[in-house]
Amino acid sequence: FATNAVAAATPLSVVAINQTDASRQFSTQPFATVGSPQSWSLSAITIDPLRSRIFTADALAGEIAALELRDDGLHNVWTAHQRTSEFLALIDQAQRRVLVGTDVPPGETIGANTHDWVVWRNADTGDEIARSSLLPEFSTGTMVQPGYAGRMYYLGLDGTFIELRARPTSEI
């Protein structure tokens, strides 16, 4: 689980507790070095149990991260600059996971923004794969919904319903 669902003056922590042996607990603060005076994460963490990965975000730090749970603790796999207060969706097969979430444009205040992008990232590396055009604001604390055949559904706060599909720009 992650802390700071309410804005806090301390960095967000991600905590893992073994369900069989509660004395085995791990904790990390993936955004502690960002230097943000506050932390806020409305969304829950996103889990990939097949890869022992945990994905999290901090809206005020403006970062998302992938952590890996190992026998000796939680390890940072990657971090990326992405300002979101929404849940992150994990899609595709275990060998080629993609992480999808929103990103608030620079200059707009998170939680009072008027636009968002949708960003697709390689879940293993954090590299950006695709980015939507600028869209009307999204409802804070929700998620871009996965659909069939790679489709994602974006529900704009203004009532728009947008179907998104990321496609390769060329065949390899």
PDB file of C-alpha atoms in Angstrom:
ATOM      1  CA  PHE A   1       0.000   0.000   0.000  1.00  0.00           C
ATOM      2  CA  ALA A   2       0.993   3.648  -0.291  1.00  0.00           C
ATOM      3  CA  THR A   3       0.560   6.522   2.123  1.00  0.00           C
ATOM      4  CA  ASN A   4      -0.391  10.187   1.594  1.00  0.00           C
ATOM      5  CA  ALA A   5      -3.894   9.931   0.151  1.00  0.00           C
ATOM      6  CA  VAL A   6      -4.257  13.323   1.828  1.00  0.00           C
ATOM      7  CA  ALA A   7      -1.606  15.978   1.132  1.00  0.00           C
ATOM      8  CA  ALA A   8       1.292  15.500   3.557  1.00  0.00           C
ATOM      9  CA  ALA A   9       4.531  17.285   4.405  1.00  0.00           C
ATOM     10  CA  THR A  10       6.507  14.030   4.259  1.00  0.00           C
ATOM     11  CA  PRO A  11       7.347  11.962   1.157  1.00  0.00           C
ATOM     12  CA  LEU A  12       4.988   9.196   0.109  1.00  0.00           C
ATOM     13  CA  SER A  13       5.914   5.723   1.399  1.00  0.00           C
ATOM     14  CA  VAL A  14       5.184   2.403  -0.288  1.00  0.00           C
ATOM     15  CA  VAL A  15       4.868  -0.453   2.201  1.00  0.00           C
ATOM     16  CA  ALA A  16       4.796  -4.221   1.562  1.00  0.00           C
ATOM     17  CA  ILE A  17       3.801  -6.685   4.306  1.00  0.00           C
ATOM     18  CA  ASN A  18       4.074 -10.448   3.866  1.00  0.00           C
ATOM     19  CA  GLN A  19       0.583 -11.956   4.287  1.00  0.00           C
ATOM     20  CA  THR A  20       1.975 -15.191   5.748  1.00  0.00           C
ATOM     21  CA  ASP A  21       4.505 -13.573   8.096  1.00  0.00           C
ATOM     22  CA  ALA A  22       3.574 -10.008   9.108  1.00  0.00           C
ATOM     23  CA  SER A  23       6.994  -9.539  10.711  1.00  0.00           C
ATOM     24  CA  ARG A  24       8.415  -9.355   7.157  1.00  0.00           C
ATOM     25  CA  GLN A  25       7.755  -5.744   6.174  1.00  0.00           C
ATOM     26  CA  PHE A  26       9.470  -3.439   3.684  1.00  0.00           C
ATOM     27  CA  SER A  27       9.059   0.287   3.118  1.00  0.00           C
ATOM     28  CA  THR A  28      10.559   2.819   0.723  1.00  0.00           C
ATOM     29  CA  GLN A  29      10.036   6.453  -0.248  1.00  0.00           C
ATOM     30  CA  PRO A  30      10.530   6.455  -4.039  1.00  0.00           C
ATOM     31  CA  PHE A  31      10.135  10.236  -4.387  1.00  0.00           C
ATOM     32  CA  ALA A  32      12.081  11.398  -1.298  1.00  0.00           C
ATOM     33  CA  THR A  33      14.881  12.917  -3.394  1.00  0.00           C
ATOM     34  CA  VAL A  34      12.539  14.961  -5.610  1.00  0.00           C
ATOM     35  CA  GLY A  35      12.551  17.760  -3.053  1.00  0.00           C
ATOM     36  CA  SER A  36       8.827  18.499  -3.165  1.00  0.00           C
ATOM     37  CA  PRO A  37       7.643  20.213   0.042  1.00  0.00           C
ATOM     38  CA  GLN A  38       4.416  18.204  -0.084  1.00  0.00           C
ATOM     39  CA  SER A  39       3.249  14.790  -1.217  1.00  0.00           C
ATOM     40  CA  TRP A  40      -0.167  13.674  -2.425  1.00  0.00           C
ATOM     41  CA  SER A  41      -1.351  10.476  -4.072  1.00  0.00           C
ATOM     42  CA  LEU A  42      -5.083   9.975  -4.496  1.00  0.00           C
ATOM     43  CA  SER A  43      -4.640   6.676  -6.295  1.00  0.00           C
ATOM     44  CA  ALA A  44      -3.784   3.272  -4.923  1.00  0.00           C
ATOM     45  CA  ILE A  45      -0.670   1.500  -6.129  1.00  0.00           C
ATOM     46  CA  THR A  46      -0.835  -0.685  -9.241  1.00  0.00           C
ATOM     47  CA  ILE A  47       0.467  -4.238  -8.843  1.00  0.00           C
ATOM     48  CA  ASP A  48       1.982  -6.670 -11.346  1.00  0.00           C
ATOM     49  CA  PRO A  49       2.165  -9.909  -9.301  1.00  0.00           C
ATOM     50  CA  LEU A  50       3.652 -11.898 -12.209  1.00  0.00           C
ATOM     51  CA  ARG A  51       6.683  -9.573 -12.272  1.00  0.00           C
ATOM     52  CA  SER A  52       6.780  -8.643  -8.541  1.00  0.00           C
ATOM     53  CA  ARG A  53       6.385  -4.999  -9.552  1.00  0.00           C
ATOM     54  CA  ILE A  54       4.601  -2.117  -7.857  1.00  0.00           C
ATOM     55  CA  PHE A  55       3.775   1.130  -9.684  1.00  0.00           C
ATOM     56  CA  THR A  56       3.011   4.328  -7.804  1.00  0.00           C
ATOM     57  CA  ALA A  57       2.636   8.063  -8.369  1.00  0.00           C
ATOM     58  CA  ASP A  58       2.893  11.290  -6.404  1.00  0.00           C
ATOM     59  CA  ALA A  59       0.911  14.167  -7.894  1.00  0.00           C
ATOM     60  CA  LEU A  60       2.744  16.958  -6.042  1.00  0.00           C
ATOM     61  CA  ALA A  61       6.204  15.470  -6.561  1.00  0.00           C
ATOM     62  CA  GLY A  62       5.227  15.089 -10.234  1.00  0.00           C
ATOM     63  CA  GLU A  63       6.716  11.617 -10.548  1.00  0.00           C
ATOM     64  CA  ILE A  64       5.696   8.015 -11.160  1.00  0.00           C
ATOM     65  CA  ALA A  65       7.826   4.998 -10.280  1.00  0.00           C
ATOM     66  CA  ALA A  66       8.220   1.261 -10.704  1.00  0.00           C
ATOM     67  CA  LEU A  67       9.426  -0.716  -7.706  1.00  0.00           C
ATOM     68  CA  GLU A  68      10.393  -4.366  -7.554  1.00  0.00           C
ATOM     69  CA  LEU A  69       9.676  -6.511  -4.501  1.00  0.00           C
ATOM     70  CA  ARG A  70      12.581  -8.855  -3.760  1.00  0.00           C
ATOM     71  CA  ASP A  71      13.485 -11.017  -0.762  1.00  0.00           C
ATOM     72  CA  ASP A  72      15.649  -8.184   0.598  1.00  0.00           C
ATOM     73  CA  GLY A  73      13.149  -5.339   0.143  1.00  0.00           C
ATOM     74  CA  LEU A  74      11.636  -2.871  -2.317  1.00  0.00           C
ATOM     75  CA  HIS A  75      13.991  -1.670  -5.063  1.00  0.00           C
ATOM     76  CA  ASN A  76      13.518   1.281  -7.401  1.00  0.00           C
ATOM     77  CA  VAL A  77      13.429   0.104 -11.043  1.00  0.00           C
ATOM     78  CA  TRP A  78      12.725   3.488 -12.650  1.00  0.00           C
ATOM     79  CA  THR A  79      11.126   6.882 -12.074  1.00  0.00           C
ATOM     80  CA  ALA A  80       9.705   9.281 -14.651  1.00  0.00           C
ATOM     81  CA  HIS A  81       8.394  12.828 -14.573  1.00  0.00           C
ATOM     82  CA  GLN A  82       4.610  12.591 -14.923  1.00  0.00           C
ATOM     83  CA  ARG A  83       2.147  14.698 -12.947  1.00  0.00           C
ATOM     84  CA  THR A  84      -0.962  12.629 -12.325  1.00  0.00           C
ATOM     85  CA  SER A  85      -3.523  12.252  -9.564  1.00  0.00           C
ATOM     86  CA  GLU A  86      -5.208   9.319 -11.299  1.00  0.00           C
ATOM     87  CA  PHE A  87      -4.837   5.568 -10.960  1.00  0.00           C
ATOM     88  CA  LEU A  88      -2.330   3.930 -13.319  1.00  0.00           C
ATOM     89  CA  ALA A  89      -3.563   1.120 -15.600  1.00  0.00           C
ATOM     90  CA  LEU A  90      -1.316  -1.844 -16.370  1.00  0.00           C
ATOM     91  CA  ILE A  91      -2.167  -3.543 -19.656  1.00  0.00           C
ATOM     92  CA  ASP A  92      -0.895  -6.233 -22.057  1.00  0.00           C
ATOM     93  CA  GLN A  93       0.856  -9.561 -21.537  1.00  0.00           C
ATOM     94  CA  ALA A  94       3.447 -10.210 -18.800  1.00  0.00           C
ATOM     95  CA  GLN A  95       6.332 -10.041 -21.299  1.00  0.00           C
ATOM     96  CA  ARG A  96       5.337  -6.629 -22.647  1.00  0.00           C
ATOM     97  CA  ARG A  97       3.466  -4.730 -19.965  1.00  0.00           C
ATOM     98  CA  VAL A  98       2.416  -1.147 -20.650  1.00  0.00           C
ATOM     99  CA  LEU A  99       1.600   1.414 -17.957  1.00  0.00           C
ATOM    100  CA  VAL A 100      -1.056   3.986 -18.893  1.00  0.00           C
ATOM    101  CA  GLY A 101      -1.902   7.176 -17.019  1.00  0.00           C
ATOM    102  CA  THR A 102      -2.652  10.859 -17.365  1.00  0.00           C
ATOM    103  CA  ASP A 103      -0.182  13.757 -17.277  1.00  0.00           C
ATOM    104  CA  VAL A 104      -1.063  17.353 -16.360  1.00  0.00           C
ATOM    105  CA  PRO A 105       0.594  19.901 -18.702  1.00  0.00           C
ATOM    106  CA  PRO A 106       3.286  22.210 -17.294  1.00  0.00           C
ATOM    107  CA  GLY A 107       1.902  25.492 -16.007  1.00  0.00           C
ATOM    108  CA  GLU A 108      -1.413  23.959 -14.946  1.00  0.00           C
ATOM    109  CA  THR A 109      -2.143  23.264 -11.276  1.00  0.00           C
ATOM    110  CA  ILE A 110      -2.733  19.630 -10.445  1.00  0.00           C
ATOM    111  CA  GLY A 111      -6.326  19.173  -9.262  1.00  0.00           C
ATOM    112  CA  ALA A 112      -7.384  22.444 -10.928  1.00  0.00           C
ATOM    113  CA  ASN A 113      -6.041  21.690 -14.397  1.00  0.00           C
ATOM    114  CA  THR A 114      -8.134  22.137 -17.538  1.00  0.00           C
ATOM    115  CA  HIS A 115      -6.301  19.615 -19.738  1.00  0.00           C
ATOM    116  CA  ASP A 116      -4.531  16.262 -19.563  1.00  0.00           C
ATOM    117  CA  TRP A 117      -2.534  13.979 -21.809  1.00  0.00           C
ATOM    118  CA  VAL A 118      -2.727  10.208 -21.705  1.00  0.00           C
ATOM    119  CA  VAL A 119       0.730   8.594 -21.646  1.00  0.00           C
ATOM    120  CA  TRP A 120       1.666   4.981 -22.476  1.00  0.00           C
ATOM    121  CA  ARG A 121       4.979   3.762 -20.961  1.00  0.00           C
ATOM    122  CA  ASN A 122       7.041   0.614 -21.240  1.00  0.00           C
ATOM    123  CA  ALA A 123       6.438  -0.856 -17.771  1.00  0.00           C
ATOM    124  CA  ASP A 124       9.947  -2.404 -17.677  1.00  0.00           C
ATOM    125  CA  THR A 125      11.902   0.761 -18.493  1.00  0.00           C
ATOM    126  CA  GLY A 126       9.558   3.705 -17.939  1.00  0.00           C
ATOM    127  CA  ASP A 127      10.246   4.889 -21.491  1.00  0.00           C
ATOM    128  CA  GLU A 128       7.370   6.794 -23.072  1.00  0.00           C
ATOM    129  CA  ILE A 129       5.820   4.818 -25.927  1.00  0.00           C
ATOM    130  CA  ALA A 130       2.984   7.149 -26.915  1.00  0.00           C
ATOM    131  CA  ARG A 131       1.194  10.325 -25.825  1.00  0.00           C
ATOM    132  CA  SER A 132      -2.289  11.494 -26.763  1.00  0.00           C
ATOM    133  CA  SER A 133      -3.126  14.929 -28.018  1.00  0.00           C
ATOM    134  CA  LEU A 134      -4.164  17.413 -25.326  1.00  0.00           C
ATOM    135  CA  LEU A 135      -7.553  16.356 -23.951  1.00  0.00           C
ATOM    136  CA  PRO A 136     -10.184  18.089 -21.773  1.00  0.00           C
ATOM    137  CA  GLU A 137      -9.570  17.676 -18.035  1.00  0.00           C
ATOM    138  CA  PHE A 138     -10.050  14.290 -16.455  1.00  0.00           C
ATOM    139  CA  SER A 139     -11.846  13.550 -13.191  1.00  0.00           C
ATOM    140  CA  THR A 140      -9.269  13.531 -10.363  1.00  0.00           C
ATOM    141  CA  GLY A 141      -8.808  10.186  -8.616  1.00  0.00           C
ATOM    142  CA  THR A 142     -10.157   7.982 -11.425  1.00  0.00           C
ATOM    143  CA  MET A 143      -8.456   6.002 -14.224  1.00  0.00           C
ATOM    144  CA  VAL A 144      -8.219   5.832 -17.992  1.00  0.00           C
ATOM    145  CA  GLN A 145     -10.189   2.611 -18.462  1.00  0.00           C
ATOM    146  CA  PRO A 146      -8.757  -0.344 -20.407  1.00  0.00           C
ATOM    147  CA  GLY A 147     -10.930  -1.882 -23.088  1.00  0.00           C
ATOM    148  CA  TYR A 148     -10.559  -4.647 -25.672  1.00  0.00           C
ATOM    149  CA  ALA A 149      -7.886  -4.804 -28.401  1.00  0.00           C
ATOM    150  CA  GLY A 150      -5.686  -2.097 -26.877  1.00  0.00           C
ATOM    151  CA  ARG A 151      -8.432   0.484 -26.582  1.00  0.00           C
ATOM    152  CA  MET A 152      -8.505   2.887 -23.615  1.00  0.00           C
ATOM    153  CA  TYR A 153     -11.491   5.000 -22.604  1.00  0.00           C
ATOM    154  CA  TYR A 154     -11.057   8.548 -21.363  1.00  0.00           C
ATOM    155  CA  LEU A 155     -13.970  10.154 -19.549  1.00  0.00           C
ATOM    156  CA  GLY A 156     -13.565  13.927 -19.680  1.00  0.00           C
ATOM    157  CA  LEU A 157     -14.911  15.974 -16.809  1.00  0.00           C
ATOM    158  CA  ASP A 158     -16.945  17.932 -19.389  1.00  0.00           C
ATOM    159  CA  GLY A 159     -18.880  14.746 -20.280  1.00  0.00           C
ATOM    160  CA  THR A 160     -16.817  13.717 -23.286  1.00  0.00           C
ATOM    161  CA  PHE A 161     -16.169  10.032 -23.845  1.00  0.00           C
ATOM    162  CA  ILE A 162     -13.024   9.459 -25.902  1.00  0.00           C
ATOM    163  CA  GLU A 163     -11.771   6.136 -27.230  1.00  0.00           C
ATOM    164  CA  LEU A 164      -7.973   6.069 -27.463  1.00  0.00           C
ATOM    165  CA  ARG A 165      -5.742   3.573 -29.284  1.00  0.00           C
ATOM    166  CA  ALA A 166      -1.974   3.663 -29.339  1.00  0.00           C
ATOM    167  CA  ARG A 167      -0.561   2.202 -32.535  1.00  0.00           C
ATOM    168  CA  PRO A 168       2.998   1.850 -33.792  1.00  0.00           C
ATOM    169  CA  THR A 169       3.996   4.567 -36.247  1.00  0.00           C
ATOM    170  CA  SER A 170       5.731   1.963 -38.443  1.00  0.00           C
ATOM    171  CA  GLU A 171       6.099  -1.773 -38.599  1.00  0.00           C
ATOM    172  CA  ILE A 172       9.377  -3.267 -37.387  1.00  0.00           C
TER     173      ILE A 172
END
